[in-house]
XYZ file of C-alpha atoms in Angstrom:
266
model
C -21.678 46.382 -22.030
C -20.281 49.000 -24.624
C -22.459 49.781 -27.123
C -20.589 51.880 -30.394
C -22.211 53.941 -32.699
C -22.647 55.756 -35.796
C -23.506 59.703 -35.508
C -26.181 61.115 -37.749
C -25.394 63.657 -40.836
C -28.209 65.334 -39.666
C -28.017 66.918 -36.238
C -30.428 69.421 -33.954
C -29.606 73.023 -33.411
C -27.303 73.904 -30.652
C -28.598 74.612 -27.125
C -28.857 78.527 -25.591
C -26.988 77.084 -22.851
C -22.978 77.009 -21.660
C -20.515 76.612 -24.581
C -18.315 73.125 -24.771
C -16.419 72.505 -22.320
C -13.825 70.314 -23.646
C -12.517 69.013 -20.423
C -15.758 67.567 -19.656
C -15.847 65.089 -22.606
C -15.802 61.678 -21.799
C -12.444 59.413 -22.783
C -10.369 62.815 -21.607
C -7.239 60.712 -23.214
C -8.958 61.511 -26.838
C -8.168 64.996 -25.919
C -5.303 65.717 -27.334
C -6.255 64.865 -30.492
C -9.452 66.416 -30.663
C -8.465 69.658 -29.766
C -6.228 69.193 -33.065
C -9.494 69.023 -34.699
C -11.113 71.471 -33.450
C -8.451 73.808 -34.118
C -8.081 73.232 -38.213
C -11.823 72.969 -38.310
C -12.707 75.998 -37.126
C -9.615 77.892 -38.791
C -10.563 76.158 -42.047
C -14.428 77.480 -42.152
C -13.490 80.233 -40.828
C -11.188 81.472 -43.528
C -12.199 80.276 -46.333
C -16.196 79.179 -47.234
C -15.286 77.893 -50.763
C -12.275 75.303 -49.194
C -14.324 74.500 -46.189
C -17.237 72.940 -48.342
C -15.082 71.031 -50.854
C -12.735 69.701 -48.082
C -15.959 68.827 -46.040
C -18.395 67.828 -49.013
C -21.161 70.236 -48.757
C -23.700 71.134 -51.428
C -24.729 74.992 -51.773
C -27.739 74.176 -49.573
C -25.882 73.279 -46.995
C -23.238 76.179 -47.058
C -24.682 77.042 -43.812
C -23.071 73.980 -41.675
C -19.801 75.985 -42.603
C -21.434 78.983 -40.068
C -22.136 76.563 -37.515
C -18.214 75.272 -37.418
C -17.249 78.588 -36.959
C -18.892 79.158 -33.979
C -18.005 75.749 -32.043
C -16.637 77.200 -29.594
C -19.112 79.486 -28.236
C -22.459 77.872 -29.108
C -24.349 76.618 -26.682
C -24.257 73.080 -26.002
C -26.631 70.092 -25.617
C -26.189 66.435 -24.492
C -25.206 64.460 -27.341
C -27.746 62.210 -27.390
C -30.369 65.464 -28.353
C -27.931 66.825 -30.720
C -27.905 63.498 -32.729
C -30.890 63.108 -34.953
C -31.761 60.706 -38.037
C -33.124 56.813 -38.252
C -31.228 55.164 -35.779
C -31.468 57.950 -33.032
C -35.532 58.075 -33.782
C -35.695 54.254 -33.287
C -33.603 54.450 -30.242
C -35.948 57.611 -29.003
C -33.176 58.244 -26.256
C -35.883 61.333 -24.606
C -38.657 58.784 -23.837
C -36.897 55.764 -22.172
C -37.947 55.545 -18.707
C -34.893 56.712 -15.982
C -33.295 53.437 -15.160
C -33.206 53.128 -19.069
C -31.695 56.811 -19.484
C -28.862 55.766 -16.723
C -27.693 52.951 -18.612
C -27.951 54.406 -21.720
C -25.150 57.154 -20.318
C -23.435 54.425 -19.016
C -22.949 52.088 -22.098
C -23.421 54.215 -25.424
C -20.720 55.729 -27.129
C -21.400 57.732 -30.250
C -18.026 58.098 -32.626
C -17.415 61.427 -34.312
C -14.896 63.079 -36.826
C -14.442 65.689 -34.854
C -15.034 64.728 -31.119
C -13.806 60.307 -31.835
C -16.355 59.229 -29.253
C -18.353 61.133 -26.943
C -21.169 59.384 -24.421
C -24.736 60.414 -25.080
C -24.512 62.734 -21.713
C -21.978 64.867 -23.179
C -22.956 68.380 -23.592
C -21.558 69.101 -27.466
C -22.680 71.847 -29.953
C -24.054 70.611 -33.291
C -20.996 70.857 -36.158
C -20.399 69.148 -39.292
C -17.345 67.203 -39.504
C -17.563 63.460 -40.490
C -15.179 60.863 -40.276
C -14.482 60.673 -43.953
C -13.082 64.086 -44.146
C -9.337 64.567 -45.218
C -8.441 68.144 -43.317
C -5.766 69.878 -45.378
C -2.992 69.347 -42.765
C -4.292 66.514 -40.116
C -5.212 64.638 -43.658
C -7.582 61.627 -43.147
C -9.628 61.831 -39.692
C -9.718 58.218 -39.417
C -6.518 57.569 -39.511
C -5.668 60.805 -36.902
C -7.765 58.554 -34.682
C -6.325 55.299 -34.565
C -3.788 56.049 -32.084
C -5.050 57.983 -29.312
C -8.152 54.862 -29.597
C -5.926 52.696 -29.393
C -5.735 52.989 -25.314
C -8.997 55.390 -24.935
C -11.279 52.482 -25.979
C -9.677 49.049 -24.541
C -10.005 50.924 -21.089
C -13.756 52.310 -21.686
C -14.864 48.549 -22.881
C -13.500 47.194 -19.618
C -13.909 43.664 -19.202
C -17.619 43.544 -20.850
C -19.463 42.664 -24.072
C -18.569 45.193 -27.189
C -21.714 45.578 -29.619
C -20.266 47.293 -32.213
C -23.301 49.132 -34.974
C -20.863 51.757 -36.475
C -20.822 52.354 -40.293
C -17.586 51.245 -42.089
C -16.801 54.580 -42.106
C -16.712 55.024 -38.040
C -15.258 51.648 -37.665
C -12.278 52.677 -39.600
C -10.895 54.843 -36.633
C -10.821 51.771 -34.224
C -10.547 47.810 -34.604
C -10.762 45.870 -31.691
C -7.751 43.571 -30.953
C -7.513 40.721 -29.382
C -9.146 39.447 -26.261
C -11.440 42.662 -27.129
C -11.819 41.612 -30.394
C -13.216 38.368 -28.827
C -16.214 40.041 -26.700
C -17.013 42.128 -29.670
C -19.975 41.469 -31.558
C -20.751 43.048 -34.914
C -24.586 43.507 -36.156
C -26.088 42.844 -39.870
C -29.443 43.531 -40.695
C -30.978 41.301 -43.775
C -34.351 41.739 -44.952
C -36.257 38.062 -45.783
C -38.486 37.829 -48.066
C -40.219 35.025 -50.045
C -40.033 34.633 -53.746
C -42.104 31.567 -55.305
C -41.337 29.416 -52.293
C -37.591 30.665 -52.186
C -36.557 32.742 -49.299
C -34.346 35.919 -50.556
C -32.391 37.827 -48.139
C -31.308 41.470 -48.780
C -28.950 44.315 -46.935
C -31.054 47.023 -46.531
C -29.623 50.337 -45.499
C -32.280 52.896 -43.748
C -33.493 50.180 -42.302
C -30.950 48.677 -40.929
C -30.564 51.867 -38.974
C -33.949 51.700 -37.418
C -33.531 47.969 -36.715
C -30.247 48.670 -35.053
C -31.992 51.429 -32.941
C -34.736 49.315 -32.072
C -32.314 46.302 -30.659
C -30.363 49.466 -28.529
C -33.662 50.312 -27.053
C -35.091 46.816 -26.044
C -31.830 45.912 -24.614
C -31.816 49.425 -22.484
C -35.230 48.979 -21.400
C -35.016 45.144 -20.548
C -32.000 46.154 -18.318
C -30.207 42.660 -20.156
C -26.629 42.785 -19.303
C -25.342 39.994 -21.727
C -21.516 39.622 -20.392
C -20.363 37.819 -24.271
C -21.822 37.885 -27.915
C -22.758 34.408 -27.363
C -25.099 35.024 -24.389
C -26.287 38.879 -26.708
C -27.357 36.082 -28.811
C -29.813 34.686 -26.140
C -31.070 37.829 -25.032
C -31.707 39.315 -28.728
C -33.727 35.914 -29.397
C -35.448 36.422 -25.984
C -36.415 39.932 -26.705
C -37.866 38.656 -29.933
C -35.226 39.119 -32.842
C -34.650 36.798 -35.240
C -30.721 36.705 -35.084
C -28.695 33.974 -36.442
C -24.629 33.247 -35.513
C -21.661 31.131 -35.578
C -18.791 31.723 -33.231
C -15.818 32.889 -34.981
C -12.897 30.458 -35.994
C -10.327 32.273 -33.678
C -11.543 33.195 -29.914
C -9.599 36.979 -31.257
C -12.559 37.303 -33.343
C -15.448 39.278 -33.414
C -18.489 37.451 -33.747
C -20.703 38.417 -36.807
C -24.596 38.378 -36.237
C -27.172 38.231 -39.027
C -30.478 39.661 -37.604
C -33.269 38.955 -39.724
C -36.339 40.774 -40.144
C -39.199 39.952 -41.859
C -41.154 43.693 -42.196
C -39.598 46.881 -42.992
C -40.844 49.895 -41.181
């Protein structure tokens, strides 16, 4: 099982330890390309403050993210999974899974990036500021500088195995599964239910749909569930106690959408 990922805005400090390493990043055939954007990002904060926040979309109070670009290639460096922060990452709570939990977390979650495309949890990164939505002045939009090199880098990391894709639209933008992928991929939505006069009402609901999403990463970590297809993820979601409903797709090169329901929001 793959499981993809959204990165948090907000991330922890860097580590006191070795820099990056960029040759240790998983998917080494994304390296190419994110050497490329490592190379304007850095230039681009480095020269010029006032550019580097309008082209990246920081307020004054965050001027200081501008700093930490800079200095990407010499700040220490910290598995991703500790450098990622925010709703879904708390709900996931990566640090206190148990060990046979922690090795299949490294083994099946990949977190997409701006700057790095994907990078597993284990990977030793420095915090930055880069999302995918930025347009750098000469690579233009990052999602679109992604597309190709993903195009082989993630086929061959999904192998033969489920896909749960929980990326924003924004992350999902840099890679589409295709095909017979497309068909093993399963998509998450999280509605909120609630009951109006005797009348069910259903919602999207945004930070809590990240905690929800977190929460179905853990249980299926710590349950050690391997579902091979989204229509056997259904099974095991309803068996670990979600409330998930789903059709299969019209076309087996599909992915399948899942509604997962809750009832509380916390």
């Amino acid at each position: 099982m793959l499981v993809l990922l959204p990165p948090s805005e907000g991330k922890a400090a860097s580590g006191r330890g070795a820099p990056l390493k960029p040759e240790s990043l998983a998917l080494p055939g994304l390296g190419t390309a994110r050497a490329a954007v490592l190379d304007e990002l850095v230039e681009l904060c480095a020269a010029d403050e006032e550019k580097a926040a309008e082209v990246l979309g920081l307020s004054q109070g965050l001027r200081g993210e501008i700093a930490k670009n800079v200095e990407l290639r010499t700040a220490g460096a910290r598995p991703a999974g500790e450098i990622y922060t925010g709703v879904l990452y708390d709900a996931l709570g990566l640090a206190t899974l148990d060990a046979a939990a922690k090795r299949r977390a490294r083994a099946s979650l990949l977190v997409f990036s701006g700057l790095w495309g994907a990078v597993r949890v284990g990977d030793r990164i420095p915090s930055y500021r880069c999302s995918m939505g930025v347009q750098l002045p000469r690579l233009g939009k990052l999602a679109a500088h992604w597309r190709e090199p993903m195009e082989s880098a993630l086929p061959e990391a999904a192998g033969g195995g489920l896909v749960l894709d929980l990326r924003s639209s924004a992350y999902a933008a840099a890679w589409k599964p295709r095909g017979e992928v497309a068909g093993r991929t399963a998509t998450v939505r999280v509605l909120h239910s609630q009951m109006a006069d005797g009348v069910e009402k259903r919602s999207v609901v945004s930070h809590f749909n990240k905690a929800t999403k977190g929460r179905i990463v853990r249980d299926l970590l710590v349950s050690g569930a391997r579902p091979k297809d989204p229509a056997r993820l259904v099974e095991t979601l309803r068996e670990l106690g979600h409330v998930v409903e789903a059709e299969p797709p019209a076309r087996a090169d599909r992915p399948w959408a899942l509604d997962v329901i809750v009832r509380s929001i916390h």
